[in-house]
mmCIF file of C-alpha atoms in Angstrom:
data_model
loop_
_atom_site.group_PDB
_atom_site.id
_atom_site.type_symbol
_atom_site.label_atom_id
_atom_site.label_comp_id
_atom_site.label_asym_id
_atom_site.label_seq_id
_atom_site.Cartn_x
_atom_site.Cartn_y
_atom_site.Cartn_z
ATOM 1 C CA MET A 1 0.000 0.000 0.000
ATOM 2 C CA ILE A 2 1.259 3.493 -0.795
ATOM 3 C CA ARG A 3 1.133 5.771 2.202
ATOM 4 C CA ALA A 4 -1.155 8.814 2.172
ATOM 5 C CA CYS A 5 -0.248 12.462 2.734
ATOM 6 C CA THR A 6 -1.138 14.579 5.781
ATOM 7 C CA THR A 7 -3.021 17.081 3.685
ATOM 8 C CA THR A 8 -5.112 18.931 6.286
ATOM 9 C CA LEU A 9 -1.957 20.077 8.043
ATOM 10 C CA VAL A 10 -0.529 21.164 4.697
ATOM 11 C CA LEU A 11 -3.643 23.232 3.992
ATOM 12 C CA CYS A 12 -3.234 25.138 7.252
ATOM 13 C CA VAL A 13 0.493 25.663 6.928
ATOM 14 C CA THR A 14 0.201 27.053 3.413
ATOM 15 C CA LEU A 15 -2.574 29.522 4.253
ATOM 16 C CA THR A 16 -0.307 32.571 4.173
ATOM 17 C CA LEU A 17 1.229 31.494 0.873
ATOM 18 C CA THR A 18 -2.209 30.999 -0.625
ATOM 19 C CA PHE A 19 -3.303 34.515 0.280
ATOM 20 C CA ALA A 20 -0.023 35.959 -0.969
ATOM 21 C CA ALA A 21 -0.559 34.349 -4.338
ATOM 22 C CA SER A 22 -4.110 35.689 -4.472
ATOM 23 C CA ALA A 23 -2.883 39.194 -3.696
ATOM 24 C CA ARG A 24 -0.501 39.075 -6.637
ATOM 25 C CA ALA A 25 -3.199 37.910 -9.039
ATOM 26 C CA GLN A 26 -4.949 41.248 -9.302
ATOM 27 C CA SER A 27 -5.349 41.367 -13.070
ATOM 28 C CA PRO A 28 -7.007 38.866 -15.404
ATOM 29 C CA SER A 29 -3.704 38.544 -17.222
ATOM 30 C CA ALA A 30 -1.645 37.865 -14.106
ATOM 31 C CA ALA A 31 -0.179 34.393 -14.298
ATOM 32 C CA LYS A 32 -0.275 32.065 -11.327
ATOM 33 C CA PRO A 33 3.213 31.751 -9.795
ATOM 34 C CA THR A 34 4.852 28.507 -10.786
ATOM 35 C CA ALA A 35 7.794 26.508 -9.548
ATOM 36 C CA PRO A 36 11.056 26.622 -11.537
ATOM 37 C CA LYS A 37 10.757 24.435 -14.613
ATOM 38 C CA PRO A 38 12.462 21.098 -13.927
ATOM 39 C CA PRO A 39 14.926 19.569 -16.374
ATOM 40 C CA ALA A 40 13.677 17.017 -18.846
ATOM 41 C CA ALA A 41 13.389 13.484 -17.514
ATOM 42 C CA ALA A 42 15.524 10.726 -18.918
ATOM 43 C CA ALA A 43 12.483 8.993 -20.359
ATOM 44 C CA PRO A 44 9.405 10.599 -21.947
ATOM 45 C CA ALA A 45 6.312 10.844 -19.794
ATOM 46 C CA PRO A 46 2.956 9.448 -20.879
ATOM 47 C CA ALA A 47 0.689 11.976 -22.583
ATOM 48 C CA PRO A 48 -1.222 13.833 -19.844
ATOM 49 C CA ALA A 49 -4.968 13.805 -19.656
ATOM 50 C CA PRO A 50 -6.795 16.874 -21.013
ATOM 51 C CA VAL A 51 -6.407 19.794 -18.656
ATOM 52 C CA ALA A 52 -9.380 21.876 -17.548
ATOM 53 C CA THR A 53 -8.238 25.486 -17.411
ATOM 54 C CA GLN A 54 -9.117 27.285 -14.192
ATOM 55 C CA ALA A 55 -9.203 31.084 -14.402
ATOM 56 C CA LYS A 56 -6.915 32.757 -11.847
ATOM 57 C CA LYS A 57 -9.317 35.600 -11.167
ATOM 58 C CA PRO A 58 -12.122 36.380 -13.618
ATOM 59 C CA ALA A 59 -12.028 39.769 -15.226
ATOM 60 C CA PRO A 60 -15.119 41.944 -14.934
ATOM 61 C CA SER A 61 -17.842 40.157 -16.842
ATOM 62 C CA ALA A 62 -19.444 41.886 -19.787
ATOM 63 C CA PRO A 63 -23.039 43.064 -19.471
ATOM 64 C CA SER A 64 -25.695 41.755 -21.838
ATOM 65 C CA ASP A 65 -25.126 44.610 -24.290
ATOM 66 C CA PRO A 66 -21.785 44.981 -26.099
ATOM 67 C CA ASP A 67 -19.098 46.198 -23.700
ATOM 68 C CA LEU A 68 -16.469 48.077 -25.692
ATOM 69 C CA ALA A 69 -14.346 48.645 -22.583
ATOM 70 C CA PHE A 70 -14.159 44.984 -21.671
ATOM 71 C CA GLY A 71 -13.514 43.983 -25.285
ATOM 72 C CA ALA A 72 -10.640 46.454 -25.544
ATOM 73 C CA PHE A 73 -9.229 45.196 -22.260
ATOM 74 C CA GLN A 74 -9.253 41.606 -23.494
ATOM 75 C CA ARG A 75 -7.334 42.606 -26.621
ATOM 76 C CA GLY A 76 -4.769 44.596 -24.655
ATOM 77 C CA TYR A 77 -5.974 48.040 -25.804
ATOM 78 C CA TYR A 78 -5.799 49.470 -22.322
ATOM 79 C CA VAL A 79 -6.026 53.163 -23.175
ATOM 80 C CA THR A 80 -9.204 52.483 -25.116
ATOM 81 C CA ALA A 81 -10.491 50.300 -22.289
ATOM 82 C CA PHE A 82 -9.890 53.121 -19.821
ATOM 83 C CA ALA A 83 -11.717 55.650 -21.992
ATOM 84 C CA GLU A 84 -14.687 53.389 -22.641
ATOM 85 C CA ALA A 85 -14.969 52.312 -19.007
ATOM 86 C CA THR A 86 -14.916 55.954 -17.930
ATOM 87 C CA LYS A 87 -17.741 56.716 -20.366
ATOM 88 C CA ARG A 88 -19.755 53.804 -19.013
ATOM 89 C CA VAL A 89 -19.251 54.887 -15.395
ATOM 90 C CA ASN A 90 -20.286 58.445 -16.188
ATOM 91 C CA ALA A 91 -23.336 57.281 -18.108
ATOM 92 C CA THR A 92 -24.659 54.448 -15.946
ATOM 93 C CA SER A 93 -22.470 54.126 -12.798
ATOM 94 C CA ASP A 94 -21.853 50.543 -13.932
ATOM 95 C CA PRO A 95 -19.949 48.631 -11.183
ATOM 96 C CA LYS A 96 -18.293 46.323 -13.730
ATOM 97 C CA ALA A 97 -16.798 49.352 -15.447
ATOM 98 C CA MET A 98 -15.631 50.627 -12.060
ATOM 99 C CA THR A 99 -13.913 47.302 -11.402
ATOM 100 C CA LEU A 100 -12.253 47.507 -14.791
ATOM 101 C CA LEU A 101 -10.916 50.984 -14.014
ATOM 102 C CA ALA A 102 -9.590 49.618 -10.722
ATOM 103 C CA GLU A 103 -7.836 46.772 -12.561
ATOM 104 C CA LEU A 104 -6.176 49.249 -14.911
ATOM 105 C CA TYR A 105 -4.931 51.435 -12.053
ATOM 106 C CA ALA A 106 -3.878 48.412 -9.975
ATOM 107 C CA ASN A 107 -1.661 47.058 -12.740
ATOM 108 C CA GLY A 108 -0.613 50.225 -14.519
ATOM 109 C CA TYR A 109 -2.341 49.212 -17.762
ATOM 110 C CA GLY A 110 -2.849 52.255 -19.971
ATOM 111 C CA VAL A 111 -2.469 54.556 -16.950
ATOM 112 C CA ALA A 112 0.157 55.054 -14.274
ATOM 113 C CA ASN A 113 -0.090 52.544 -11.447
ATOM 114 C CA ASP A 114 -2.027 54.103 -8.578
ATOM 115 C CA ASP A 115 -3.080 51.801 -5.756
ATOM 116 C CA LYS A 116 -5.126 54.471 -3.994
ATOM 117 C CA LYS A 117 -7.216 55.140 -7.079
ATOM 118 C CA ALA A 118 -7.516 51.403 -7.685
ATOM 119 C CA ALA A 119 -8.720 50.862 -4.122
ATOM 120 C CA GLY A 120 -11.202 53.705 -4.493
ATOM 121 C CA TRP A 121 -12.716 52.233 -7.641
ATOM 122 C CA TYR A 122 -12.795 48.743 -6.144
ATOM 123 C CA GLN A 123 -14.605 50.174 -3.111
ATOM 124 C CA MET A 124 -17.200 51.930 -5.255
ATOM 125 C CA ALA A 125 -17.817 48.759 -7.260
ATOM 126 C CA ALA A 126 -17.932 46.605 -4.125
ATOM 127 C CA ASP A 127 -20.478 48.971 -2.563
ATOM 128 C CA ARG A 128 -22.627 48.338 -5.629
ATOM 129 C CA GLY A 129 -22.435 44.559 -5.214
ATOM 130 C CA ASP A 130 -19.644 43.510 -7.591
ATOM 131 C CA ARG A 131 -18.098 40.346 -6.159
ATOM 132 C CA GLU A 132 -14.914 40.628 -8.243
ATOM 133 C CA ALA A 133 -14.278 44.053 -6.735
ATOM 134 C CA MET A 134 -14.940 42.689 -3.257
ATOM 135 C CA PHE A 135 -12.353 39.966 -3.689
ATOM 136 C CA ALA A 136 -9.760 42.266 -5.244
ATOM 137 C CA LEU A 137 -10.253 44.826 -2.494
ATOM 138 C CA ALA A 138 -9.892 42.057 0.114
ATOM 139 C CA MET A 139 -6.477 41.251 -1.350
ATOM 140 C CA PHE A 140 -5.584 44.960 -1.243
ATOM 141 C CA ARG A 141 -6.542 45.045 2.446
ATOM 142 C CA LEU A 142 -4.410 41.979 3.100
ATOM 143 C CA GLY A 143 -1.374 43.359 1.315
ATOM 144 C CA GLY A 144 -1.706 46.942 2.482
ATOM 145 C CA ARG A 145 -2.120 48.254 -1.050
ATOM 146 C CA GLY A 146 -3.864 51.615 -1.367
ATOM 147 C CA GLY A 147 -4.159 51.911 2.392
ATOM 148 C CA PRO A 148 -3.169 50.252 5.669
ATOM 149 C CA ARG A 149 -3.288 46.496 6.144
ATOM 150 C CA ASP A 150 -6.696 45.532 7.459
ATOM 151 C CA ARG A 151 -7.208 41.829 8.087
ATOM 152 C CA ASP A 152 -10.669 42.326 9.587
ATOM 153 C CA GLY A 153 -11.697 44.364 6.564
ATOM 154 C CA MET A 154 -10.305 41.648 4.316
ATOM 155 C CA VAL A 155 -12.402 39.026 6.072
ATOM 156 C CA ARG A 156 -15.596 41.083 5.763
ATOM 157 C CA LEU A 157 -14.986 41.488 2.045
ATOM 158 C CA LEU A 158 -14.251 37.784 1.584
ATOM 159 C CA GLU A 159 -17.478 36.944 3.390
ATOM 160 C CA ALA A 160 -19.467 39.282 1.158
ATOM 161 C CA ALA A 161 -17.874 37.919 -2.023
ATOM 162 C CA ALA A 162 -18.315 34.317 -0.887
ATOM 163 C CA LYS A 163 -22.042 34.911 -0.273
ATOM 164 C CA LEU A 164 -22.245 35.981 -3.906
ATOM 165 C CA GLY A 165 -20.532 32.758 -5.006
ATOM 166 C CA HIS A 166 -17.000 33.996 -5.686
ATOM 167 C CA PRO A 167 -14.949 30.748 -5.791
ATOM 168 C CA ALA A 168 -11.584 32.133 -4.668
ATOM 169 C CA ALA A 169 -13.151 34.173 -1.868
ATOM 170 C CA ALA A 170 -15.016 31.116 -0.598
ATOM 171 C CA TYR A 171 -11.830 29.049 -0.724
ATOM 172 C CA ASP A 172 -9.724 31.609 1.135
ATOM 173 C CA LEU A 173 -12.442 32.099 3.740
ATOM 174 C CA GLY A 174 -12.657 28.333 4.158
ATOM 175 C CA LEU A 175 -8.928 28.237 4.864
ATOM 176 C CA LEU A 176 -9.410 30.778 7.639
ATOM 177 C CA TYR A 177 -11.997 28.522 9.281
ATOM 178 C CA LEU A 178 -9.683 25.558 8.808
ATOM 179 C CA GLN A 179 -6.783 27.430 10.375
ATOM 180 C CA GLY A 180 -8.816 28.500 13.405
ATOM 181 C CA GLN A 181 -7.088 31.819 14.130
ATOM 182 C CA GLN A 182 -9.295 34.522 12.659
ATOM 183 C CA PHE A 183 -12.362 32.467 13.709
ATOM 184 C CA PRO A 184 -12.813 29.444 15.961
ATOM 185 C CA GLN A 185 -11.796 26.372 13.965
ATOM 186 C CA ASP A 186 -14.888 25.048 12.198
ATOM 187 C CA PHE A 187 -14.445 22.177 9.745
ATOM 188 C CA LYS A 188 -18.137 22.105 8.857
ATOM 189 C CA ARG A 189 -18.154 25.772 7.864
ATOM 190 C CA ALA A 190 -14.886 25.270 5.978
ATOM 191 C CA SER A 191 -16.437 22.402 4.030
ATOM 192 C CA GLU A 192 -19.447 24.549 3.082
ATOM 193 C CA LEU A 193 -17.171 27.271 1.759
ATOM 194 C CA PHE A 194 -14.883 24.852 -0.074
ATOM 195 C CA ARG A 195 -17.969 23.381 -1.720
ATOM 196 C CA ILE A 196 -18.811 26.761 -3.266
ATOM 197 C CA GLY A 197 -15.396 26.894 -4.886
ATOM 198 C CA ALA A 198 -15.391 23.210 -5.793
ATOM 199 C CA GLN A 199 -18.726 23.421 -7.595
ATOM 200 C CA ALA A 200 -17.379 26.387 -9.571
ATOM 201 C CA GLY A 201 -14.422 24.255 -10.717
ATOM 202 C CA ASN A 202 -11.738 25.713 -8.447
ATOM 203 C CA PRO A 203 -9.112 22.913 -8.133
ATOM 204 C CA GLU A 204 -7.732 24.174 -4.815
ATOM 205 C CA ALA A 205 -11.217 24.064 -3.313
ATOM 206 C CA GLN A 206 -11.866 20.637 -4.827
ATOM 207 C CA PHE A 207 -8.673 19.348 -3.252
ATOM 208 C CA ALA A 208 -9.448 20.914 0.134
ATOM 209 C CA LEU A 209 -12.988 19.538 0.196
ATOM 210 C CA GLY A 210 -11.706 16.146 -0.912
ATOM 211 C CA THR A 211 -9.276 16.142 2.003
ATOM 212 C CA LEU A 212 -12.111 16.798 4.443
ATOM 213 C CA TYR A 213 -14.132 13.918 2.956
ATOM 214 C CA LYS A 214 -11.088 11.670 3.143
ATOM 215 C CA GLU A 215 -10.558 12.446 6.820
ATOM 216 C CA GLY A 216 -14.207 12.830 7.857
ATOM 217 C CA ARG A 217 -13.766 16.376 9.155
ATOM 218 C CA GLY A 218 -16.796 18.653 8.876
ATOM 219 C CA VAL A 219 -18.453 16.093 6.595
ATOM 220 C CA GLN A 220 -19.143 12.377 6.839
ATOM 221 C CA LYS A 221 -16.097 10.375 5.755
ATOM 222 C CA ASP A 222 -16.598 9.296 2.134
ATOM 223 C CA ASP A 223 -13.680 7.834 0.193
ATOM 224 C CA ALA A 224 -15.598 7.800 -3.083
ATOM 225 C CA GLU A 225 -16.481 11.494 -2.868
ATOM 226 C CA ALA A 226 -12.955 12.367 -1.770
ATOM 227 C CA THR A 227 -11.494 10.525 -4.733
ATOM 228 C CA ARG A 228 -13.989 12.109 -7.134
ATOM 229 C CA LEU A 229 -12.887 15.561 -5.974
ATOM 230 C CA PHE A 230 -9.198 14.644 -6.158
ATOM 231 C CA ALA A 231 -9.748 13.404 -9.709
ATOM 232 C CA ALA A 232 -11.424 16.667 -10.728
ATOM 233 C CA ALA A 233 -8.594 18.750 -9.278
ATOM 234 C CA ALA A 234 -5.979 16.439 -10.802
ATOM 235 C CA LEU A 235 -7.561 16.952 -14.209
ATOM 236 C CA ALA A 236 -6.997 20.692 -13.692
ATOM 237 C CA ASP A 237 -3.283 19.900 -13.165
ATOM 238 C CA PHE A 238 -3.253 20.569 -9.412
ATOM 239 C CA THR A 239 -0.154 18.739 -8.179
ATOM 240 C CA ASP A 240 -1.270 17.758 -4.670
ATOM 241 C CA ALA A 241 -4.500 16.367 -6.087
ATOM 242 C CA GLN A 242 -2.584 14.317 -8.653
ATOM 243 C CA ILE A 243 -0.677 12.722 -5.781
ATOM 244 C CA GLU A 244 -3.797 11.990 -3.728
ATOM 245 C CA TYR A 245 -5.656 10.667 -6.762
ATOM 246 C CA GLY A 246 -2.677 8.484 -7.622
ATOM 247 C CA ILE A 247 -2.624 7.085 -4.077
ATOM 248 C CA ALA A 248 -6.363 6.367 -4.253
ATOM 249 C CA LEU A 249 -5.970 4.600 -7.608
ATOM 250 C CA PHE A 250 -3.028 2.556 -6.382
ATOM 251 C CA ASN A 251 -4.768 1.439 -3.186
ATOM 252 C CA GLY A 252 -8.293 1.236 -4.599
ATOM 253 C CA ASN A 253 -9.708 3.752 -2.126
ATOM 254 C CA GLY A 254 -13.039 5.092 -3.342
ATOM 255 C CA VAL A 255 -12.282 3.974 -6.880
ATOM 256 C CA ALA A 256 -11.433 0.773 -8.718
ATOM 257 C CA LYS A 257 -7.798 -0.185 -8.109
ATOM 258 C CA ASN A 258 -5.693 0.757 -11.141
ATOM 259 C CA GLU A 259 -1.932 0.841 -10.620
ATOM 260 C CA ALA A 260 -1.178 1.801 -14.228
ATOM 261 C CA ALA A 261 -3.428 4.871 -13.951
ATOM 262 C CA ALA A 262 -1.813 5.704 -10.606
ATOM 263 C CA ALA A 263 1.604 5.673 -12.281
ATOM 264 C CA ILE A 264 0.412 8.252 -14.797
ATOM 265 C CA GLU A 265 -0.705 10.603 -12.022
ATOM 266 C CA PHE A 266 2.542 10.150 -10.086
ATOM 267 C CA ARG A 267 4.624 10.802 -13.190
ATOM 268 C CA ARG A 268 2.702 13.972 -13.979
ATOM 269 C CA ALA A 269 3.365 15.292 -10.481
ATOM 270 C CA ALA A 270 6.945 14.002 -10.457
ATOM 271 C CA LEU A 271 7.793 15.900 -13.618
ATOM 272 C CA LYS A 272 6.613 19.075 -11.875
ATOM 273 C CA GLY A 273 9.096 18.527 -9.055
ATOM 274 C CA SER A 274 7.045 16.849 -6.302
ATOM 275 C CA PRO A 275 9.383 14.718 -4.120
ATOM 276 C CA ILE A 276 6.389 12.706 -2.851
ATOM 277 C CA ALA A 277 5.338 11.766 -6.388
ATOM 278 C CA GLN A 278 8.952 11.096 -7.368
ATOM 279 C CA ASN A 279 9.274 8.649 -4.484
ATOM 280 C CA ARG A 280 6.035 6.838 -5.392
ATOM 281 C CA LEU A 281 7.107 6.620 -9.019
ATOM 282 C CA ALA A 282 10.527 5.259 -8.030
ATOM 283 C CA ARG A 283 8.889 2.516 -5.965
ATOM 284 C CA MET A 284 6.603 1.496 -8.800
ATOM 285 C CA LEU A 285 9.523 1.341 -11.240
ATOM 286 C CA ALA A 286 11.644 -0.606 -8.782
ATOM 287 C CA PHE A 287 9.081 -3.290 -8.006
ATOM 288 C CA GLY A 288 7.058 -3.389 -11.236
ATOM 289 C CA ARG A 289 3.807 -2.068 -9.787
ATOM 290 C CA GLY A 290 1.736 -0.543 -12.579
ATOM 291 C CA LEU A 291 4.850 -0.092 -14.697
ATOM 292 C CA GLN A 292 7.467 -2.348 -16.191
ATOM 293 C CA THR A 293 10.409 -2.772 -13.831
ATOM 294 C CA ASP A 294 13.164 -0.267 -14.639
ATOM 295 C CA PRO A 295 15.998 -0.151 -12.081
ATOM 296 C CA LEU A 296 17.746 2.770 -13.801
ATOM 297 C CA GLN A 297 14.672 4.992 -13.778
ATOM 298 C CA ALA A 298 13.792 3.850 -10.267
ATOM 299 C CA ALA A 299 17.259 4.814 -9.020
ATOM 300 C CA MET A 300 17.138 8.156 -10.831
ATOM 301 C CA TRP A 301 13.773 9.166 -9.368
ATOM 302 C CA HIS A 302 14.790 7.996 -5.895
ATOM 303 C CA LEU A 303 17.914 10.158 -5.965
ATOM 304 C CA ILE A 304 15.827 13.142 -7.058
ATOM 305 C CA ALA A 305 13.134 12.545 -4.410
ATOM 306 C CA LYS A 306 15.747 12.077 -1.704
ATOM 307 C CA ALA A 307 17.467 15.352 -2.636
ATOM 308 C CA GLY A 308 14.061 17.026 -2.442
ATOM 309 C CA GLY A 309 13.501 15.767 1.092
ATOM 310 C CA ASP A 310 11.642 12.462 0.641
ATOM 311 C CA GLY A 311 14.108 9.760 1.621
ATOM 312 C CA ASP A 312 13.299 6.069 1.517
ATOM 313 C CA PRO A 313 15.510 3.484 3.303
ATOM 314 C CA MET A 314 13.946 0.634 1.333
ATOM 315 C CA LEU A 315 14.959 2.240 -1.951
ATOM 316 C CA ASP A 316 18.399 3.040 -0.542
ATOM 317 C CA GLU A 317 18.821 -0.672 0.040
ATOM 318 C CA TYR A 318 17.412 -1.457 -3.420
ATOM 319 C CA ILE A 319 19.890 0.860 -5.141
ATOM 320 C CA ALA A 320 22.817 -0.440 -3.080
ATOM 321 C CA LYS A 321 22.180 -3.887 -4.566
ATOM 322 C CA GLN A 322 22.467 -2.606 -8.162
ATOM 323 C CA ASN A 323 25.721 -2.816 -10.094
ATOM 324 C CA PRO A 324 28.077 0.198 -10.069
ATOM 325 C CA GLU A 325 27.421 0.948 -13.753
ATOM 326 C CA LEU A 326 23.679 1.320 -13.192
ATOM 327 C CA ARG A 327 24.177 3.499 -10.104
ATOM 328 C CA SER A 328 26.558 5.738 -12.039
ATOM 329 C CA ALA A 329 24.101 6.047 -14.935
ATOM 330 C CA ALA A 330 21.286 6.920 -12.506
ATOM 331 C CA GLU A 331 23.392 9.617 -10.876
ATOM 332 C CA LYS A 332 24.209 11.074 -14.304
ATOM 333 C CA ALA A 333 20.530 11.061 -15.326
ATOM 334 C CA ALA A 334 19.518 12.694 -12.038
ATOM 335 C CA LYS A 335 22.238 15.372 -12.072
ATOM 336 C CA PRO A 336 20.259 18.144 -13.873
ATOM 337 C CA TRP A 337 17.492 17.771 -11.300
ATOM 338 C CA LEU A 338 19.933 17.606 -8.404
ATOM 339 C CA ASP A 339 21.650 20.780 -9.621
ATOM 340 C CA LEU A 340 18.292 22.566 -9.795
ATOM 341 C CA ILE A 341 17.343 21.421 -6.282
ATOM 342 C CA ALA A 342 20.712 22.546 -4.947
ATOM 343 C CA GLN A 343 20.236 25.978 -6.555
ATOM 344 C CA SER A 344 16.785 26.342 -5.012
ATOM 345 C CA HIS A 345 18.240 25.652 -1.561
ATOM 346 C CA SER A 346 21.157 28.066 -1.900
#
């Protein structure tokens, strides 16, 4: 049996990092921060399953009639977007246009960056019920942009946005209930909030809710539902979910046992630099579970996982029994990864 991960603890520990990432993603074009790209593996990976794209933070949605401002924004014509949004605000006090003006000021698109003006426009749009503005302003309050840091104000804005179904706001608010610092710890309330994000296709929320179902916290323990949620998040290329889904497939927890499918999930996560997935993949290659036995690849992935912090005495013993030529070849194949890991620790 492949051992599971302690994911609830991970969710709590990474709370601050999650909010920091949200604060950086103020514009629709802002890319989600990614880990350094790992070197190519010695052997090609299986073709990944289709990936469901999850928007980082939706841009202001267009009204039913043609929105010239939003269209210009999408095409990168920011000066035009600013002019058209200003016209729309003056004509109709449209909150979506206000949010768009805030986005432009927040990111310096077509106008000079001005956090105070951005915060002002976000506030006006939020007062008029725009959930995107509420979430963006919450991240401003967290980061101290356009005014002093205000964690209580951030929470109020997240609550308002979550009530209106904003997936990221619901997820972040759920993390606060999971952490138990801003509020008393409440797994049931966290699960309700994660469900809002999960139903909207947010992979982080799907993973978090799946973890609660797996552990029976705030919801009745349900391996099948946990695995279904892990599968959905894995399809969206969420690394932790790929690991959990792989473990479920390997062990047959909440899903039909399928070691070959588990190997695909572990390889996908391993290629993105996950030491846990690299260790699982090494074991499967070493002992022919779901994959053809390949001592060279097993040794390579074990060396990489061990350098990343996931040691394995059983695999140490396995590699020690291999001939010197194979061990040398594995070290050579692993070297680009090992160099990258060493650089990240320096």
